[in-house]
């Protein structure tokens, strides 16, 4: 059984905002695929409980439901200024010799002339990157495997903390009819978060 929307990546709330062109149609196709797989594999339960692939890829499945519900995702500036601040101890001394290219192993990752392989997966979003948009963020729960955590984040002074209870309640309202169990907690610094887990096995 394939994952619905193969090639479509739901907005998780990390990294830059996805391109808008054609995204509504791709999102609709991916969400309809999620429901169709549920009908095929869940028997009488139909669309009311997650399919097996959703349990394996919970952050992806939860993010897909939230985005399909029209709830905005948070986003980050891909040009993280923190990355541009190099520690003086890490700077190259002009007197140091440059690393030579190894002609016997041109693919050596230490080769300064070795370009990045386009087949390599992209670097994960940097958690230090500044927030550019207020919305949900979906990630693995700190409480352990088998759960994900939904938080409401935004730029400093953007009011995310003030609206998080209302917005996370709306996230739960989108997820619970599809079988996800949602519990709202208050975490460090009194910030709320939504813990999402599969329904109990009957």
Coordinates of C-alpha atoms in Angstrom, one line a residue, residues 33-194:
X33 CA -6.0 9.6 -1.0
X34 CA -5.8 9.4 2.8
X35 CA -9.5 8.9 3.1
X36 CA -9.6 6.4 0.2
X37 CA -6.9 4.2 1.8
X38 CA -8.8 4.2 5.1
X39 CA -11.9 3.0 3.3
X40 CA -9.9 0.2 1.7
X41 CA -8.0 -1.1 4.7
X42 CA -10.1 -0.3 7.7
X43 CA -13.1 -2.4 7.1
X44 CA -16.3 -1.3 8.9
X45 CA -14.4 1.5 10.6
X46 CA -13.9 3.2 7.3
X47 CA -12.6 6.8 7.5
X48 CA -13.1 7.1 11.3
X49 CA -9.7 5.6 12.3
X50 CA -6.1 6.0 11.0
X51 CA -4.8 3.6 8.4
X52 CA -1.6 1.6 9.2
X53 CA 0.6 4.0 7.1
X54 CA -0.6 6.9 9.2
X55 CA 0.6 5.2 12.4
X56 CA 4.1 4.7 10.8
X57 CA 4.2 8.3 9.6
X58 CA 2.2 10.1 12.2
X59 CA 3.7 13.7 11.9
X60 CA 3.0 13.5 8.1
X61 CA -0.5 12.2 8.6
X62 CA -1.4 14.8 11.2
X63 CA 0.1 17.7 9.3
X64 CA -1.9 16.6 6.2
X65 CA -5.2 16.7 8.1
X66 CA -4.4 20.1 9.6
X67 CA -3.4 21.6 6.3
X68 CA -6.5 20.1 4.5
X69 CA -8.6 21.7 7.2
X70 CA -7.4 25.1 6.2
X71 CA -5.4 25.7 9.4
X72 CA -2.2 27.7 8.6
X73 CA 1.2 26.2 9.3
X74 CA 4.0 28.2 10.9
X75 CA 7.1 28.8 8.8
X76 CA 10.8 29.8 9.2
X77 CA 13.2 32.0 7.3
X78 CA 15.4 29.6 5.3
X79 CA 18.2 32.1 5.5
X80 CA 19.0 31.6 9.2
X81 CA 21.2 34.5 10.4
X82 CA 22.6 32.2 13.1
X83 CA 24.2 30.1 10.4
X84 CA 26.1 33.1 9.1
X85 CA 27.7 33.8 12.4
X86 CA 30.8 31.7 12.4
X87 CA 32.7 31.0 15.6
X88 CA 36.1 32.7 15.4
X89 CA 37.7 29.5 16.5
X90 CA 36.2 27.8 13.4
X91 CA 37.5 30.3 10.9
X92 CA 40.2 29.3 8.5
X93 CA 43.6 30.7 9.3
X94 CA 45.0 32.2 6.0
X95 CA 48.3 30.5 6.8
X96 CA 46.8 27.1 7.0
X97 CA 47.2 24.9 3.9
X98 CA 44.1 24.1 2.0
X99 CA 42.8 20.5 2.0
X100 CA 44.0 19.0 -1.3
X101 CA 41.7 17.1 -3.7
X102 CA 42.3 13.4 -3.5
X103 CA 42.5 12.3 -7.1
X104 CA 42.0 8.6 -6.1
X105 CA 38.7 9.5 -4.3
X106 CA 37.1 12.6 -5.9
X107 CA 33.8 11.8 -4.0
X108 CA 35.5 12.2 -0.6
X109 CA 33.2 14.4 1.4
X110 CA 36.2 16.3 2.7
X111 CA 37.0 17.3 -0.8
X112 CA 36.3 21.1 -1.1
X113 CA 35.6 20.6 -4.8
X114 CA 33.0 17.9 -4.2
X115 CA 29.6 19.4 -5.0
X116 CA 26.5 18.4 -3.0
X117 CA 24.8 15.4 -4.6
X118 CA 21.4 16.4 -5.8
X119 CA 20.1 12.9 -4.8
X120 CA 21.0 13.6 -1.1
X121 CA 18.1 14.4 1.1
X122 CA 17.8 18.1 2.1
X123 CA 19.2 19.3 5.4
X124 CA 16.6 19.3 8.2
X125 CA 15.1 22.7 9.2
X126 CA 17.3 24.5 11.7
X127 CA 15.3 24.9 14.9
X128 CA 17.1 28.2 15.5
X129 CA 15.8 29.8 12.3
X130 CA 13.4 32.7 13.0
X131 CA 9.7 32.2 12.6
X132 CA 8.1 34.2 9.7
X133 CA 4.5 33.0 10.0
X134 CA 2.2 32.1 12.8
X135 CA 0.6 28.7 12.7
X136 CA 0.8 25.1 13.8
X137 CA 4.0 23.0 14.0
X138 CA 3.9 19.2 14.1
X139 CA 6.7 17.2 15.5
X140 CA 7.5 14.1 17.5
X141 CA 6.2 14.3 21.1
X142 CA 8.7 14.5 23.9
X143 CA 6.7 12.0 25.8
X144 CA 7.8 9.1 23.5
X145 CA 7.1 7.2 20.3
X146 CA 3.6 6.7 19.0
X147 CA 2.6 10.3 19.7
X148 CA 3.1 13.7 18.0
X149 CA 3.0 17.2 19.4
X150 CA 1.2 20.1 17.8
X151 CA 2.3 23.6 19.0
X152 CA 1.2 27.1 17.9
X153 CA 4.3 29.2 17.0
X154 CA 5.0 32.5 15.3
X155 CA 7.3 35.5 15.1
X156 CA 8.2 37.3 18.3
X157 CA 5.4 39.7 19.2
X158 CA 3.0 38.1 16.7
X159 CA 0.5 37.0 19.4
X160 CA 0.9 33.3 19.0
X161 CA 1.0 32.7 22.8
X162 CA -2.3 34.6 23.3
X163 CA -4.2 32.7 20.6
X164 CA -2.7 29.2 21.1
X165 CA -5.4 27.7 23.2
X166 CA -8.1 28.7 20.7
X167 CA -6.0 27.6 17.7
X168 CA -4.9 24.3 19.2
X169 CA -8.6 23.6 20.2
X170 CA -9.4 24.1 16.5
X171 CA -6.6 21.7 15.5
X172 CA -8.1 19.1 17.9
X173 CA -11.5 19.6 16.3
X174 CA -10.1 18.8 12.9
X175 CA -8.2 15.7 14.1
X176 CA -10.7 14.0 16.5
X177 CA -13.4 13.2 13.9
X178 CA -10.7 11.3 12.0
X179 CA -9.9 9.1 15.0
X180 CA -7.0 10.9 16.6
X181 CA -7.0 11.3 20.3
X182 CA -6.0 14.8 21.3
X183 CA -5.0 16.1 24.8
X184 CA -4.2 19.8 25.5
X185 CA -1.4 20.3 28.0
X186 CA 0.5 23.3 29.4
X187 CA 4.2 22.9 29.1
X188 CA 7.4 24.9 30.0
X189 CA 6.9 28.6 30.2
X190 CA 3.2 28.0 30.5
X191 CA 2.9 27.4 26.7
X192 CA 0.2 25.0 25.6
X193 CA 0.7 22.1 23.2
X194 CA -1.6 19.4 21.8

